[in-house]
């Protein structure tokens, strides 16, 4: 699935998203490295020493440790203990950097570009740890910075990180693992082990990558930093919620990001039902979310069906009943070629 995701539109940002959204994770270090690269924005050809990377990298981890103590799937980690001690308990910046250089980059620098069974064909840096104790930034990374979608990537990494650590905290196979959507605050949340509501992440950051930073309907580029330009849209209109037979209308499976025009502009979707062509796009988008591992995977499987055929039947049944209630179908007048 991740290959299909990238090859439909093999742009640099989608290779990057392949790494962030589809890689398997046993620790959150990949997210910390991604956020550090975005924050430091090094130039093409630049040698970034581990000691240059360490302050940003360690601070990203410390920030997450403060609200989510579980940052790794194994029971303990020397590095995480060091960050806790030198960043949180008795802050000492020099010791923090020293320990991070020593322990923090094992298994992350060389694994960053691996998605599925192999490395992606684009490299955002070259591993020069053995020779120069750092990484060499490539032209690809500089070109990525120039892309329109670059403005969205930091939020996307943050959201993916928040979701993954939530899954670790709750236990992947736990019954608690259902991510829900708050329609008013537009955030995703879950209930923690004490049965208290825990805000997980912004819905825009969580959804944007899987639709490649484009409006779900017309493929116009969207900027998730500007809330008014990008709407969180219910594919099957929220108005159906009044009829309780339309279950989980607020589920992630039914949420997409749309530009203002498609959502509520002149000739926009409003309370119409998207056409069957768009329904099959939704099915594909949901499969991307499912192949991106926990926790949205479990949530969508539970709400729409365990197998591909069950999920198709679920969507088709929803569509038929929605059409009997709201009658009118809609699709945007102009849209570029299919990209997801
Ligand atoms: Zn649109």
Coordinates of C-alpha atoms and ligand atoms in Angstrom, one line a residue:
X1 CA 0.0 0.0 0.0
X2 CA 2.8 2.4 0.8
X3 CA 4.3 1.8 -2.7
X4 CA 1.0 2.6 -4.3
X5 CA 0.7 5.7 -2.1
X6 CA 4.1 7.0 -3.3
X7 CA 3.9 5.9 -6.9
X8 CA 0.5 7.5 -7.7
X9 CA 2.3 10.9 -7.2
X10 CA 6.0 10.3 -6.6
X11 CA 6.9 13.8 -5.3
X12 CA 9.5 14.4 -2.6
X13 CA 6.9 15.2 0.0
X14 CA 5.2 11.9 -0.7
X15 CA 8.5 10.0 -0.2
X16 CA 8.9 11.8 3.0
X17 CA 5.3 10.9 4.0
X18 CA 6.1 7.3 3.1
X19 CA 8.7 7.4 5.9
X20 CA 6.6 9.2 8.4
X21 CA 3.2 7.6 7.8
X22 CA 4.0 4.0 6.6
X23 CA 7.2 3.0 8.4
X24 CA 6.9 0.6 11.3
X25 CA 7.9 2.1 14.6
X26 CA 9.5 0.5 17.7
X27 CA 10.5 3.9 19.1
X28 CA 9.6 7.5 18.4
X29 CA 13.2 8.5 17.4
X30 CA 12.3 8.7 13.7
X31 CA 9.7 11.4 14.4
X32 CA 12.2 13.3 16.5
X33 CA 14.8 13.2 13.8
X34 CA 12.2 14.3 11.2
X35 CA 11.1 17.3 13.4
X36 CA 14.8 18.2 14.0
X37 CA 15.5 18.3 10.3
X38 CA 12.5 20.5 9.7
X39 CA 13.4 22.8 12.5
X40 CA 17.1 23.1 11.7
X41 CA 16.5 23.3 7.9
X42 CA 20.1 22.5 6.9
X43 CA 21.4 23.3 3.4
X44 CA 22.2 20.9 0.7
X45 CA 25.8 19.6 1.1
X46 CA 26.0 20.7 4.7
X47 CA 27.5 18.3 7.3
X48 CA 25.2 18.1 10.3
X49 CA 27.2 16.7 13.2
X50 CA 25.4 14.6 15.7
X51 CA 26.3 17.3 18.2
X52 CA 24.5 19.8 16.1
X53 CA 21.4 17.6 15.8
X54 CA 21.4 16.6 19.5
X55 CA 19.9 19.7 21.2
X56 CA 16.8 19.8 18.9
X57 CA 16.5 16.0 18.9
X58 CA 16.7 15.6 22.7
X59 CA 14.3 18.5 23.2
X60 CA 11.7 17.0 20.9
X61 CA 11.9 13.7 22.9
X62 CA 11.8 15.5 26.2
X63 CA 8.7 17.5 25.2
X64 CA 6.9 14.2 24.4
X65 CA 8.1 12.4 27.5
X66 CA 6.5 15.1 29.6
X67 CA 3.0 14.2 28.4
X68 CA 3.5 10.6 27.1
X69 CA 6.0 8.5 29.1
X70 CA 6.0 5.6 26.7
X71 CA 8.2 6.4 23.7
X72 CA 9.5 3.0 22.9
X73 CA 7.9 -0.5 22.7
X74 CA 10.6 -2.2 24.7
X75 CA 10.4 -1.9 28.5
X76 CA 13.3 0.4 29.0
X77 CA 15.9 2.5 27.3
X78 CA 19.2 4.0 28.6
X79 CA 18.8 7.0 26.2
X80 CA 15.2 7.8 27.4
X81 CA 16.4 7.5 31.0
X82 CA 19.2 10.0 30.2
X83 CA 16.7 12.4 28.6
X84 CA 14.4 12.2 31.6
X85 CA 17.3 12.9 34.0
X86 CA 19.1 15.6 32.1
X87 CA 16.1 17.4 30.5
X88 CA 13.3 17.0 33.0
X89 CA 14.4 15.9 36.5
X90 CA 17.7 17.9 37.0
X91 CA 18.1 19.9 33.8
X92 CA 21.7 19.9 32.5
X93 CA 22.0 20.9 28.9
X94 CA 25.7 19.8 28.5
X95 CA 25.1 16.3 29.9
X96 CA 21.9 16.0 27.8
X97 CA 23.8 16.7 24.6
X98 CA 26.7 14.4 25.6
X99 CA 24.4 11.5 26.3
X100 CA 22.2 12.1 23.2
X101 CA 25.3 12.0 21.0
X102 CA 26.4 8.8 22.6
X103 CA 23.1 7.0 22.8
X104 CA 20.4 8.8 20.9
X105 CA 21.1 8.1 17.3
X106 CA 21.7 4.3 17.3
X107 CA 19.2 2.6 15.0
X108 CA 17.6 5.8 13.8
X109 CA 20.1 7.4 11.3
X110 CA 20.5 4.2 9.3
X111 CA 16.8 3.2 9.5
X112 CA 15.2 6.5 8.6
X113 CA 14.8 5.8 4.9
X114 CA 13.5 2.3 5.4
X115 CA 9.8 1.8 4.5
X116 CA 8.4 -1.7 4.5
X117 CA 11.1 -4.2 3.4
X118 CA 13.6 -1.7 1.9
X119 CA 14.9 1.8 1.5
X120 CA 13.0 4.3 -0.5
X121 CA 14.9 5.5 -3.6
X122 CA 15.2 9.1 -2.4
X123 CA 17.6 10.1 0.4
X124 CA 17.2 13.2 2.5
X125 CA 20.7 12.8 3.9
X126 CA 23.7 10.5 3.7
X127 CA 24.9 8.6 6.8
X128 CA 28.5 9.8 7.5
X129 CA 28.6 8.8 11.1
X130 CA 31.7 6.5 10.7
X131 CA 33.7 9.1 8.8
X132 CA 32.5 12.4 10.1
X133 CA 30.3 11.8 13.0
X134 CA 27.3 13.3 11.3
X135 CA 24.9 13.3 8.3
X136 CA 25.4 15.0 5.0
X137 CA 22.3 16.8 3.7
X138 CA 21.3 16.0 0.1
X139 CA 19.8 18.0 -2.7
X140 CA 16.5 16.1 -2.2
X141 CA 16.1 17.6 1.3
X142 CA 16.8 21.2 0.0
X143 CA 14.3 20.6 -2.8
X144 CA 11.7 19.3 -0.3
X145 CA 12.0 22.6 1.7
X146 CA 11.1 24.5 -1.5
X147 CA 7.9 22.5 -2.1
X148 CA 4.5 24.0 -1.2
X149 CA 3.6 21.0 1.0
X150 CA 6.7 21.6 3.2
X151 CA 4.6 24.0 5.4
X152 CA 2.4 21.0 6.4
X153 CA 5.0 18.5 7.2
X154 CA 5.9 19.5 10.7
X155 CA 2.3 19.2 11.9
X156 CA 1.9 15.9 10.1
X157 CA 4.9 14.4 11.9
X158 CA 3.7 15.8 15.2
X159 CA 0.2 14.2 14.7
X160 CA 1.6 10.8 13.6
X161 CA 3.9 10.9 16.7
X162 CA 1.0 11.7 19.0
X163 CA -1.1 8.9 17.5
X164 CA 1.7 6.3 17.8
X165 CA 2.6 7.1 21.4
X166 CA -1.1 6.9 22.3
X167 CA -1.3 3.4 20.8
X168 CA 1.7 2.4 22.9
X169 CA 0.2 3.9 26.0
X170 CA -3.1 2.2 25.6
X171 CA -1.8 -1.1 24.3
X172 CA -2.3 -1.8 20.6
X173 CA -4.8 -4.7 21.1
X174 CA -6.7 -2.9 23.9
X175 CA -10.4 -2.4 23.8
X176 CA -9.7 1.2 24.7
X177 CA -8.0 1.8 21.5
X178 CA -10.6 3.8 19.6
X179 CA -9.7 7.2 18.5
X180 CA -12.7 9.5 18.3
X181 CA -13.4 12.9 16.8
X182 CA -14.6 16.0 18.7
X183 CA -16.7 17.9 16.2
X184 CA -16.5 21.1 18.1
X185 CA -12.8 21.4 18.8
X186 CA -11.9 19.5 15.7
X187 CA -9.4 17.2 17.6
X188 CA -9.0 13.5 17.8
X189 CA -9.2 12.0 21.3
X190 CA -9.2 8.7 23.1
X191 CA -10.0 7.4 26.6
X192 CA -7.0 6.5 28.7
X193 CA -6.6 3.6 31.2
X194 CA -8.2 5.7 33.9
X195 CA -11.2 6.2 31.5
X196 CA -10.3 9.9 31.3
X197 CA -10.5 11.6 28.0
X198 CA -7.1 12.4 26.5
X199 CA -6.7 14.8 23.6
X200 CA -4.5 13.1 21.0
X201 CA -3.9 15.4 18.1
X202 CA -5.3 17.9 15.6
X203 CA -7.5 16.2 13.0
X204 CA -5.9 18.3 10.3
X205 CA -2.4 17.1 11.1
X206 CA -3.6 13.5 11.3
X207 CA -5.5 13.4 8.0
X208 CA -3.5 15.7 5.7
X209 CA -0.7 13.3 4.8
X210 CA -3.0 10.5 3.7
X211 CA -4.6 12.8 1.1
X212 CA -1.2 14.2 0.1
X213 CA -2.0 17.7 1.3
X214 CA -4.7 18.2 -1.3
X215 CA -8.4 18.8 -1.0
X216 CA -10.0 15.4 -0.9
X217 CA -12.5 16.3 -3.7
X218 CA -10.8 18.7 -6.1
X219 CA -7.1 18.1 -5.3
X220 CA -6.3 21.7 -4.8
X221 CA -3.3 22.2 -2.5
X222 CA -4.3 22.9 1.1
X223 CA -2.5 24.6 4.0
X224 CA -3.4 23.1 7.3
X225 CA -1.9 26.0 9.2
X226 CA -4.7 28.1 8.1
X227 CA -7.9 26.8 9.7
X228 CA -10.2 28.8 7.6
X229 CA -8.8 27.6 4.3
X230 CA -9.1 24.0 5.2
X231 CA -12.3 22.4 6.5
X232 CA -12.6 19.1 8.3
X233 CA -15.5 17.6 6.2
X234 CA -17.8 14.7 6.9
X235 CA -17.9 12.8 3.6
X236 CA -21.4 11.6 4.5
X237 CA -23.0 14.9 5.8
X238 CA -23.1 15.4 9.5
X239 CA -26.8 16.1 9.3
X240 CA -27.4 12.4 9.0
X241 CA -26.3 12.1 12.6
X242 CA -29.9 12.9 13.7
X243 CA -30.9 9.4 12.4
X244 CA -29.3 7.0 14.8
X245 CA -29.1 4.2 12.2
X246 CA -26.2 6.1 10.6
X247 CA -23.6 5.0 13.1
X248 CA -20.2 6.5 13.7
X249 CA -20.8 9.4 11.3
X250 CA -18.1 11.2 13.4
X251 CA -15.6 8.3 12.8
X252 CA -12.2 9.0 11.2
X253 CA -13.3 6.8 8.3
X254 CA -15.9 9.5 7.4
X255 CA -13.6 12.5 7.9
X256 CA -11.7 14.2 5.1
X257 CA -10.1 17.6 4.6
X258 CA -11.6 19.8 2.0
X259 CA -11.0 23.3 0.5
X260 CA -13.5 26.0 1.4
X261 CA -15.0 26.0 -2.1
X262 CA -15.8 22.2 -2.1
X263 CA -17.0 22.3 1.5
X264 CA -19.3 25.2 1.5
X265 CA -18.6 27.5 -1.5
X266 CA -20.9 28.2 -4.4
X267 CA -21.5 24.8 -6.1
X268 CA -20.0 23.1 -3.0
X269 CA -21.0 19.9 -1.4
X270 CA -23.1 21.2 1.5
X271 CA -25.5 18.4 2.5
X272 CA -25.2 16.4 -0.7
X273 CA -23.9 12.9 -1.0
X274 CA -20.5 12.6 -2.9
X275 CA -20.7 10.5 -6.1
X276 CA -19.7 6.8 -6.3
X277 CA -16.4 7.8 -7.8
X278 CA -15.6 9.8 -4.7
X279 CA -16.9 6.9 -2.5
X280 CA -14.3 4.6 -4.0
X281 CA -11.6 7.3 -3.3
X282 CA -12.7 7.3 0.3
X283 CA -12.4 3.6 0.4
X284 CA -8.8 3.9 -0.9
X285 CA -8.0 6.7 1.6
X286 CA -9.2 4.5 4.4
X287 CA -7.0 1.7 3.2
X288 CA -4.0 4.0 3.4
X289 CA -5.0 4.8 7.0
X290 CA -5.3 1.1 7.7
X291 CA -1.9 0.2 6.3
X292 CA -0.3 2.9 8.4
X293 CA -0.6 0.7 11.5
X294 CA -2.0 1.7 14.8
X295 CA -4.1 3.3 16.2
X296 CA -6.3 4.6 13.4
X297 CA -6.1 1.2 11.8
X298 CA -7.8 -0.5 14.7
X299 CA -10.4 2.3 14.9
X300 CA -11.4 2.0 11.3
X301 CA -11.4 -1.8 11.2
X302 CA -13.7 -1.8 14.2
X303 CA -16.1 0.8 12.8
X304 CA -16.3 -0.3 9.2
X305 CA -15.3 -4.0 9.0
X306 CA -12.3 -6.2 9.4
X307 CA -11.9 -7.3 5.8
X308 CA -11.8 -5.4 2.5
X309 CA -15.1 -6.9 1.3
X310 CA -16.8 -6.1 4.6
X311 CA -15.6 -2.5 4.4
X312 CA -16.8 -2.1 0.8
X313 CA -20.2 -3.5 1.8
X314 CA -20.3 -1.1 4.8
X315 CA -19.6 1.9 2.6
X316 CA -22.1 0.9 -0.1
X317 CA -24.8 0.3 2.4
X318 CA -24.1 3.7 4.0
X319 CA -24.2 5.3 0.6
X320 CA -27.5 3.7 -0.4
X321 CA -29.2 4.7 2.8
X322 CA -27.8 8.2 2.8
X323 CA -29.0 8.7 -0.8
X324 CA -32.5 7.6 0.2
X325 CA -32.5 10.3 2.9
X326 CA -30.7 13.2 1.2
X327 CA -31.3 12.3 -2.5
X328 CA -28.8 14.6 -4.3
X329 CA -25.3 13.6 -5.3
X330 CA -22.4 15.9 -5.8
X331 CA -18.9 16.1 -7.2
X332 CA -16.7 19.1 -7.9
X333 CA -16.7 20.6 -11.4
X334 CA -12.9 20.6 -11.9
X335 CA -10.5 18.1 -10.5
X336 CA -6.9 17.2 -11.5
X337 CA -6.0 13.6 -12.2
X338 CA -6.4 11.0 -9.5
X339 CA -3.5 11.2 -7.0
X340 CA -4.7 8.9 -4.3
Ligands
LIG1 ZN1 -11.7 21.4 -3.2

